[in-house]
Coordinates of N, CA and C in Angstrom, one line a residue:
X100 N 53.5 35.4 54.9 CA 52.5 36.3 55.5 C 51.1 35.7 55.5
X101 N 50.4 35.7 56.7 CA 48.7 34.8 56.9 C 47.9 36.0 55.9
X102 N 46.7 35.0 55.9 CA 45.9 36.2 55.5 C 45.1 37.3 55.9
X103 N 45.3 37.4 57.2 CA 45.0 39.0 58.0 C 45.8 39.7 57.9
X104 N 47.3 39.6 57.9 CA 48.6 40.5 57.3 C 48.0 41.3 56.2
X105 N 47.7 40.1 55.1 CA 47.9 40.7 53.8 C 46.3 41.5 54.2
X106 N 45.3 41.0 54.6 CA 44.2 42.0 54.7 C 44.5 43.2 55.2
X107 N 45.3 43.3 56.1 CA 45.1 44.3 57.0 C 46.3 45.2 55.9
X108 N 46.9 44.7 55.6 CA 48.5 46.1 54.8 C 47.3 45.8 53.2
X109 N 46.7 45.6 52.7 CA 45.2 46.2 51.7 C 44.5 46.8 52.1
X110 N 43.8 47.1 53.1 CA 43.1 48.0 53.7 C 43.8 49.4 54.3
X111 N 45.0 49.2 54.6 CA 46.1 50.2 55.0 C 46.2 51.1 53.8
X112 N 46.6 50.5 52.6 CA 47.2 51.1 51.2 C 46.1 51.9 50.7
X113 N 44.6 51.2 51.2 CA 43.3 52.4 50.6 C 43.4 53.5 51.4
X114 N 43.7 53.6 52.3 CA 43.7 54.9 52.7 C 44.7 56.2 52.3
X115 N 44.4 57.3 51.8 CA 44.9 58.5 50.9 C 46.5 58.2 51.5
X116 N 46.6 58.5 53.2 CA 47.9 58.7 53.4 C 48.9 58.0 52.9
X117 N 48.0 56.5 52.7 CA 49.5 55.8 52.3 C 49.5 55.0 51.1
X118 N 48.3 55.8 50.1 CA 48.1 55.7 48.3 C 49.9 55.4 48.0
X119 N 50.3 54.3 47.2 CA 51.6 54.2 46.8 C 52.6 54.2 47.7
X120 N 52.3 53.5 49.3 CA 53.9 53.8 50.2 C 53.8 52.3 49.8
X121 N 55.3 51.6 50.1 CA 55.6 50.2 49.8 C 55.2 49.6 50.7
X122 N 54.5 48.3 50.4 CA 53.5 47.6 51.8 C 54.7 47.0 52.4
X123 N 55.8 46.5 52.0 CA 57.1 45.9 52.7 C 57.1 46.7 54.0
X124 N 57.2 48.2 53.9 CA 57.7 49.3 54.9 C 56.5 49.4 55.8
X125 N 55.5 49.8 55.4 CA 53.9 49.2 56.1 C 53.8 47.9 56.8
X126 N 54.3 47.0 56.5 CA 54.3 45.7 57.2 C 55.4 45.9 58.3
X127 N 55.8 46.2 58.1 CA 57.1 46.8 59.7 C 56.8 47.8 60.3
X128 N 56.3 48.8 60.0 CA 55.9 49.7 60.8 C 54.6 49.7 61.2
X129 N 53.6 49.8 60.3 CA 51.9 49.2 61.0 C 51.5 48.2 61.2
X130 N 51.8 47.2 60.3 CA 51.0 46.0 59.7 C 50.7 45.1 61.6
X131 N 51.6 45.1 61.8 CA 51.3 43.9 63.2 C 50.6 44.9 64.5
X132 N 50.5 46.0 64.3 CA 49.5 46.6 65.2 C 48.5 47.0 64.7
X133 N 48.1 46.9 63.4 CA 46.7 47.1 62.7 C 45.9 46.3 62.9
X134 N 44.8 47.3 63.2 CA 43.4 46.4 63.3 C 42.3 46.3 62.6
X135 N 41.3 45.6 62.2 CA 40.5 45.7 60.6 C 39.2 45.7 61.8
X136 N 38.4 46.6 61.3 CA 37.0 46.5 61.9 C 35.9 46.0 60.7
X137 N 35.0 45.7 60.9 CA 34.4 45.7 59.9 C 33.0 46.1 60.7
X138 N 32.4 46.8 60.2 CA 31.0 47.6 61.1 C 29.5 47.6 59.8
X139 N 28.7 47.2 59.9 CA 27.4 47.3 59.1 C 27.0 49.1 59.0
X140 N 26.1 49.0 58.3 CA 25.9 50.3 58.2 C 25.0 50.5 59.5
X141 N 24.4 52.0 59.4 CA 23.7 52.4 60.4 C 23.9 52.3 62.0
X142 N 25.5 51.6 62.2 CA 26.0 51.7 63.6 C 26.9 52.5 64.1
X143 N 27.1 52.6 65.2 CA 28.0 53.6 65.9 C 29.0 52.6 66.5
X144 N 30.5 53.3 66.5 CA 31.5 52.7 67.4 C 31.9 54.0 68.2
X145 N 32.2 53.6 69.1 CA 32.7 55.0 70.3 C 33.9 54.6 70.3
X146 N 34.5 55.9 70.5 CA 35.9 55.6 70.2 C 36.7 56.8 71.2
X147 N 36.7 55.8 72.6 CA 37.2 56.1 73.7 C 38.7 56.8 73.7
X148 N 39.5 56.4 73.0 CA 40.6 56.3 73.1 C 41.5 57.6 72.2
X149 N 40.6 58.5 71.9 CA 40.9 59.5 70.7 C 42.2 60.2 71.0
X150 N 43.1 59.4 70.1 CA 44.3 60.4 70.9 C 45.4 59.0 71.1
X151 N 44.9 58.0 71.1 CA 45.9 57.1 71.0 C 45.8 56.5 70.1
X152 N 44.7 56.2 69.3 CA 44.6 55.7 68.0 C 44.2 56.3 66.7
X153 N 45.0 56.2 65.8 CA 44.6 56.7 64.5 C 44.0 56.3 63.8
X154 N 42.9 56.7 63.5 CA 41.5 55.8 62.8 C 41.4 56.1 61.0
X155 N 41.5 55.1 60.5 CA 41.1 55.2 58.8 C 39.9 54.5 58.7
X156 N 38.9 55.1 57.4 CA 38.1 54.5 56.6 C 38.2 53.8 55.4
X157 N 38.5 52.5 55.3 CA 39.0 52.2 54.4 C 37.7 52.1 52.9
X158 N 36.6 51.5 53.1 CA 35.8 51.5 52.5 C 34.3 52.0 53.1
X159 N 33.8 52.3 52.1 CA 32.3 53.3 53.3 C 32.1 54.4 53.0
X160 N 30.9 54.9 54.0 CA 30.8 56.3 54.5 C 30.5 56.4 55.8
X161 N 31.0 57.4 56.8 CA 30.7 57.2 57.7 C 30.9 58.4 58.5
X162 N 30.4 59.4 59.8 CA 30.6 60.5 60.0 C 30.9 59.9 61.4
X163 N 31.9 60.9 62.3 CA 32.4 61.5 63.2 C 31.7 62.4 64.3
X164 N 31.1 62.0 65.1 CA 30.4 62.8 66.2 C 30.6 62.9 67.4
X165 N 29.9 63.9 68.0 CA 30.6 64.2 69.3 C 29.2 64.7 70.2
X166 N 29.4 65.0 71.4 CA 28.4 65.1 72.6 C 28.7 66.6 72.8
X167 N 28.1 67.8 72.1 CA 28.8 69.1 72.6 C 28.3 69.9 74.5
X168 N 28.6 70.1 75.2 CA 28.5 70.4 76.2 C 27.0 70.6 76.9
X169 N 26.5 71.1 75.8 CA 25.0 71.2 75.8 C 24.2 69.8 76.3
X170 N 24.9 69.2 75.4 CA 24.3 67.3 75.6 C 23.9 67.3 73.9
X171 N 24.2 68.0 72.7 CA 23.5 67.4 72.1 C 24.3 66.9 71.1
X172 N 24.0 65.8 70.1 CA 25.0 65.0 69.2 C 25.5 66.3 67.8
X173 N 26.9 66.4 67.7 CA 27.1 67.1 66.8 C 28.2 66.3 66.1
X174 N 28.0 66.5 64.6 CA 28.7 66.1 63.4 C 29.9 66.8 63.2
X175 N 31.3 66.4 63.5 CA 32.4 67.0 63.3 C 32.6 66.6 61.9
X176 N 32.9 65.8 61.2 CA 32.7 65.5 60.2 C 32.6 64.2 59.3
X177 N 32.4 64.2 58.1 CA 31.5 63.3 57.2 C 33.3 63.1 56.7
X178 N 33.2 61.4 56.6 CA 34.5 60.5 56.1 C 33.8 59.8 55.3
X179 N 34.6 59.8 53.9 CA 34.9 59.1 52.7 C 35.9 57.7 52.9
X180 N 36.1 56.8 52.0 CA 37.2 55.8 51.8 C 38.3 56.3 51.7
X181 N 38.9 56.2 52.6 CA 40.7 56.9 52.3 C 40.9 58.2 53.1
X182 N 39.7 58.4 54.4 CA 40.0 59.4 54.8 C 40.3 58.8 56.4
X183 N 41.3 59.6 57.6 CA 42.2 59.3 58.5 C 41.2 60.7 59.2
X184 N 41.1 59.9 60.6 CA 41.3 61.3 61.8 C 41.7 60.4 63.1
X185 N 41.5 61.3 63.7 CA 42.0 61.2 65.4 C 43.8 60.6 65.4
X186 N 43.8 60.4 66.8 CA 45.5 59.9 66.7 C 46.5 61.1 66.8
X187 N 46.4 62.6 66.7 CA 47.5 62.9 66.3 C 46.8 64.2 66.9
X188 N 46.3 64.2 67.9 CA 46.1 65.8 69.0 C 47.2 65.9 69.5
X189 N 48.1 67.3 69.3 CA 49.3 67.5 69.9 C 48.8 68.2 71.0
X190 N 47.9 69.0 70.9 CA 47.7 70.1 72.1 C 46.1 69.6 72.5
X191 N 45.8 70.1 73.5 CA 44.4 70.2 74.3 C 44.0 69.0 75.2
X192 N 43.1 68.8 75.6 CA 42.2 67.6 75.9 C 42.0 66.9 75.0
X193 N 42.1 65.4 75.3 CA 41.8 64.5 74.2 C 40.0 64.3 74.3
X194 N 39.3 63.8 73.4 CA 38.0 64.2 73.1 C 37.0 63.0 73.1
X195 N 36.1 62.4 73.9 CA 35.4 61.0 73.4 C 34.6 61.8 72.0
X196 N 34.8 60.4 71.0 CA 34.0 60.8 70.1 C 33.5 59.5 69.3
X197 N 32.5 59.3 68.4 CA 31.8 57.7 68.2 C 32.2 58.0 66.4
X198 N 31.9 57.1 65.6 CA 31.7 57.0 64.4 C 30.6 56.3 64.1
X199 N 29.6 57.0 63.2 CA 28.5 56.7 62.8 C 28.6 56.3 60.9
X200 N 28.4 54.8 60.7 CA 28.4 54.4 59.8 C 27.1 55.2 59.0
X201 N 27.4 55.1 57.7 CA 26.2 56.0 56.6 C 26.1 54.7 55.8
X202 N 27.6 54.1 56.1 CA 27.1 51.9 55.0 C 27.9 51.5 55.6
X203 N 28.0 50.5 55.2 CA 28.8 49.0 55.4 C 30.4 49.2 55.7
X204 N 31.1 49.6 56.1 CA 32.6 50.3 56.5 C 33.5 49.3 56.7
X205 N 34.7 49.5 56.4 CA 36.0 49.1 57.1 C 36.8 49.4 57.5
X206 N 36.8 50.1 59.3 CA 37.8 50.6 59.4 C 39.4 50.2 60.0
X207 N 39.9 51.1 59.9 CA 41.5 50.7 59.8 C 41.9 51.7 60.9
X208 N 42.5 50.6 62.3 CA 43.1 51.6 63.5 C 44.6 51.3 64.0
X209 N 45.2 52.1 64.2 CA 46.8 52.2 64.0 C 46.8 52.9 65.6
X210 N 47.8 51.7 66.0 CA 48.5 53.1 67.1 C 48.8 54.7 67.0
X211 N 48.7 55.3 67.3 CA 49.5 56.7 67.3 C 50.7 56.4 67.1
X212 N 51.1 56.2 68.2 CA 53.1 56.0 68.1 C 53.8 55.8 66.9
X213 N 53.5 54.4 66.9 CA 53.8 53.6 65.6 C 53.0 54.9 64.4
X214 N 52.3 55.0 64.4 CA 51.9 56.5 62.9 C 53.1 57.4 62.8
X215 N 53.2 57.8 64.0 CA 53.8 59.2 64.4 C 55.4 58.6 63.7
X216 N 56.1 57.4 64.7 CA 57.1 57.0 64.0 C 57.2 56.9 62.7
X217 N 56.6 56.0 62.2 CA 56.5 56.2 60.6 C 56.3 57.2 59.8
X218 N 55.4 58.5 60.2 CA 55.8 59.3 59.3 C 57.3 60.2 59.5
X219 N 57.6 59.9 61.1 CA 59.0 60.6 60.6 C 60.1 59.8 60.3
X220 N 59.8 58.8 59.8 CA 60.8 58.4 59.3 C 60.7 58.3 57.6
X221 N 59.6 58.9 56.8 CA 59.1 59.5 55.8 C 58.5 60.5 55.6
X222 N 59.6 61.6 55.4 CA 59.2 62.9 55.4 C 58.1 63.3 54.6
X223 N 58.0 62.6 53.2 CA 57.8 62.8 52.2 C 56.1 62.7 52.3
X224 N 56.2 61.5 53.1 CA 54.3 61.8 53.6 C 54.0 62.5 54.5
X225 N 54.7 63.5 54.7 CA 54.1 64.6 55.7 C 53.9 66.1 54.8
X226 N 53.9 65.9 53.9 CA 53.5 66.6 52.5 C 52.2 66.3 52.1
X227 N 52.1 65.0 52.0 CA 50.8 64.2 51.8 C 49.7 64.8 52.4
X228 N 50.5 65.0 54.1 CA 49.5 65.1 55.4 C 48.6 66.1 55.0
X229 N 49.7 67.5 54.6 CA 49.6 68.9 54.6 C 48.6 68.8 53.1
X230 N 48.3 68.1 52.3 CA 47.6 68.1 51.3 C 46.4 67.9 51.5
X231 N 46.2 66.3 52.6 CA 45.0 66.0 52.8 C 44.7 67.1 54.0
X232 N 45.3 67.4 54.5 CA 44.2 68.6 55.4 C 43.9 69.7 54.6
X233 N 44.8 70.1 54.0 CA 44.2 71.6 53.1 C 42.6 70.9 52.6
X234 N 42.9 70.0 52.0 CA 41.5 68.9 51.3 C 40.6 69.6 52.3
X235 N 40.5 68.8 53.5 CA 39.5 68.8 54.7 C 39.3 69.8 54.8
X236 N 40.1 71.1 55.0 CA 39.7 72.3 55.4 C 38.8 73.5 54.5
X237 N 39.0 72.5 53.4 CA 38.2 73.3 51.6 C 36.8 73.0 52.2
X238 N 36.8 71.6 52.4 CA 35.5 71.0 52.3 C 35.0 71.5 53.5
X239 N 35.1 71.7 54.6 CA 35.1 72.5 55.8 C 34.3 74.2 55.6
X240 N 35.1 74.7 55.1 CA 35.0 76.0 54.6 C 34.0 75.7 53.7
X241 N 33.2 74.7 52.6 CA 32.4 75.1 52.0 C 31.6 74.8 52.3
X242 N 31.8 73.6 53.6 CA 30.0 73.5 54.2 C 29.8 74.5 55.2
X243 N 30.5 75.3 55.4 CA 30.4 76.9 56.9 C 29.6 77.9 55.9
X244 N 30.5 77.9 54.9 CA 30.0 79.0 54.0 C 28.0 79.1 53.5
X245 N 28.3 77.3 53.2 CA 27.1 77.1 52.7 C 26.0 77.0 54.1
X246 N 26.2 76.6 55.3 CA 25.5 77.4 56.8 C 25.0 78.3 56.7
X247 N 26.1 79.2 56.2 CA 25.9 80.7 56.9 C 25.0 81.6 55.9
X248 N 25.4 81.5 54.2 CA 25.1 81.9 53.0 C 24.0 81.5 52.4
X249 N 23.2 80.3 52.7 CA 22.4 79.7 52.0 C 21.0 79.6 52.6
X250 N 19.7 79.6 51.6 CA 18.5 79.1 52.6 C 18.7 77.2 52.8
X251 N 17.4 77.1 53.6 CA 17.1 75.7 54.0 C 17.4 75.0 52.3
X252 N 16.4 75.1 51.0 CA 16.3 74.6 50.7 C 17.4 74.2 49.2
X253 N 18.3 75.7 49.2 CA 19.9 75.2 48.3 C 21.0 74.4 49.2
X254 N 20.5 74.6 50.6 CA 21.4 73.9 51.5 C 21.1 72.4 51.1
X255 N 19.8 72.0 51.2 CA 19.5 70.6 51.1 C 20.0 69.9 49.6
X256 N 19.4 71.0 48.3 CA 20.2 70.4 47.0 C 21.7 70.4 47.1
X257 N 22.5 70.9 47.6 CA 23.5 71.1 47.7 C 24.3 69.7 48.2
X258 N 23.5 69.0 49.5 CA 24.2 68.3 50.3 C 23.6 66.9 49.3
X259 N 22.6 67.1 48.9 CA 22.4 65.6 48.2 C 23.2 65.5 46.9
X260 N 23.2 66.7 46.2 CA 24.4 66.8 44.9 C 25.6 66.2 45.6
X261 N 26.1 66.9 46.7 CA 27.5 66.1 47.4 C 27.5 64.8 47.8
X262 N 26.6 64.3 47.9 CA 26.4 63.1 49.0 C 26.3 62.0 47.4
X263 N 25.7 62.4 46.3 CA 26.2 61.6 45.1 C 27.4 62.0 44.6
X264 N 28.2 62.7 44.8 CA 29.4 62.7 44.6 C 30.6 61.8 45.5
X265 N 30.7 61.7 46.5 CA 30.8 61.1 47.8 C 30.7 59.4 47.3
X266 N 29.4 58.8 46.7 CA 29.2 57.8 46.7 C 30.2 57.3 45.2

């Protein structure tokens, strides 16, 4: 195996979904259609293709944005190391959307197909899936709550208490 193989199935393994899958099975199923980005901080990648690629953060921080109809930039959400989106819209319009580095990133993009195949051919991480979204949907739910519930200024302690936790 060269040494972009072995980069690319290490940067695969940081991400949550596939914490402990055997990189052997990773190297046949993702490994030769993975691709390693490496992005500086404070940049954006647009990421035309939402819906055919499944995007991971392998190291970093970096948030998820969108153009809402209005025209103006909105934050779908804030990604950690080991966090996955796009790739896997079963229903609706597929969506342009960019990623905005918060640092120095590495991300990790997988076909759809090849994802899709592999997880069904391991059930077992589709448990995993249902875990990490419950995750997403906590942290979701507590930044709506904290929107809706809170003034300007427990909002702002709030988000920098999180944002050292995060780091």
């Amino acid at each position: 195996m060269d040494v972009a193989a072995i980069s690319t199935i290490w940067h695969l393994t940081r991400l949550d979904l596939f914490a402990g899958a055997e990189e052997s099975e990773l190297v046949r199923a993702l490994g030769s259609n993975a691709e390693i980005l490496k992005v500086g901080k404070r940049r954006t990648v647009e990421i035309a293709e939402q819906g055919e690629m499944a995007w991971g953060l392998s190291e970093g921080l970096a948030k998820v944005c969108r153009t809402s109809r209005s025209g103006r930039r909105v934050v779908d959400t804030l990604l950690r190391a080991g966090d996955m989106f796009g790739g896997m819209e079963i229903s609706g319009p597929k969506r342009q959307c960019s990623i905005e580095t918060i640092t120095d990133c590495v991300l990790v993009r997988v076909k759809s197909t090849d994802l899709r195949r592999y997880l069904s051919s391991k059930p077992e991480l589709l448990m995993t899936c249902v875990q990490l979204l419950e995750d997403r949907e906590r942290r979701l739910s507590r930044r709506v709550e904290s929107l809706v519930f809170k003034d300007v200024g427990a909002r702002v302690i709030e988000t920098l208490m999180q944002l050292t936790v995060d780091i």
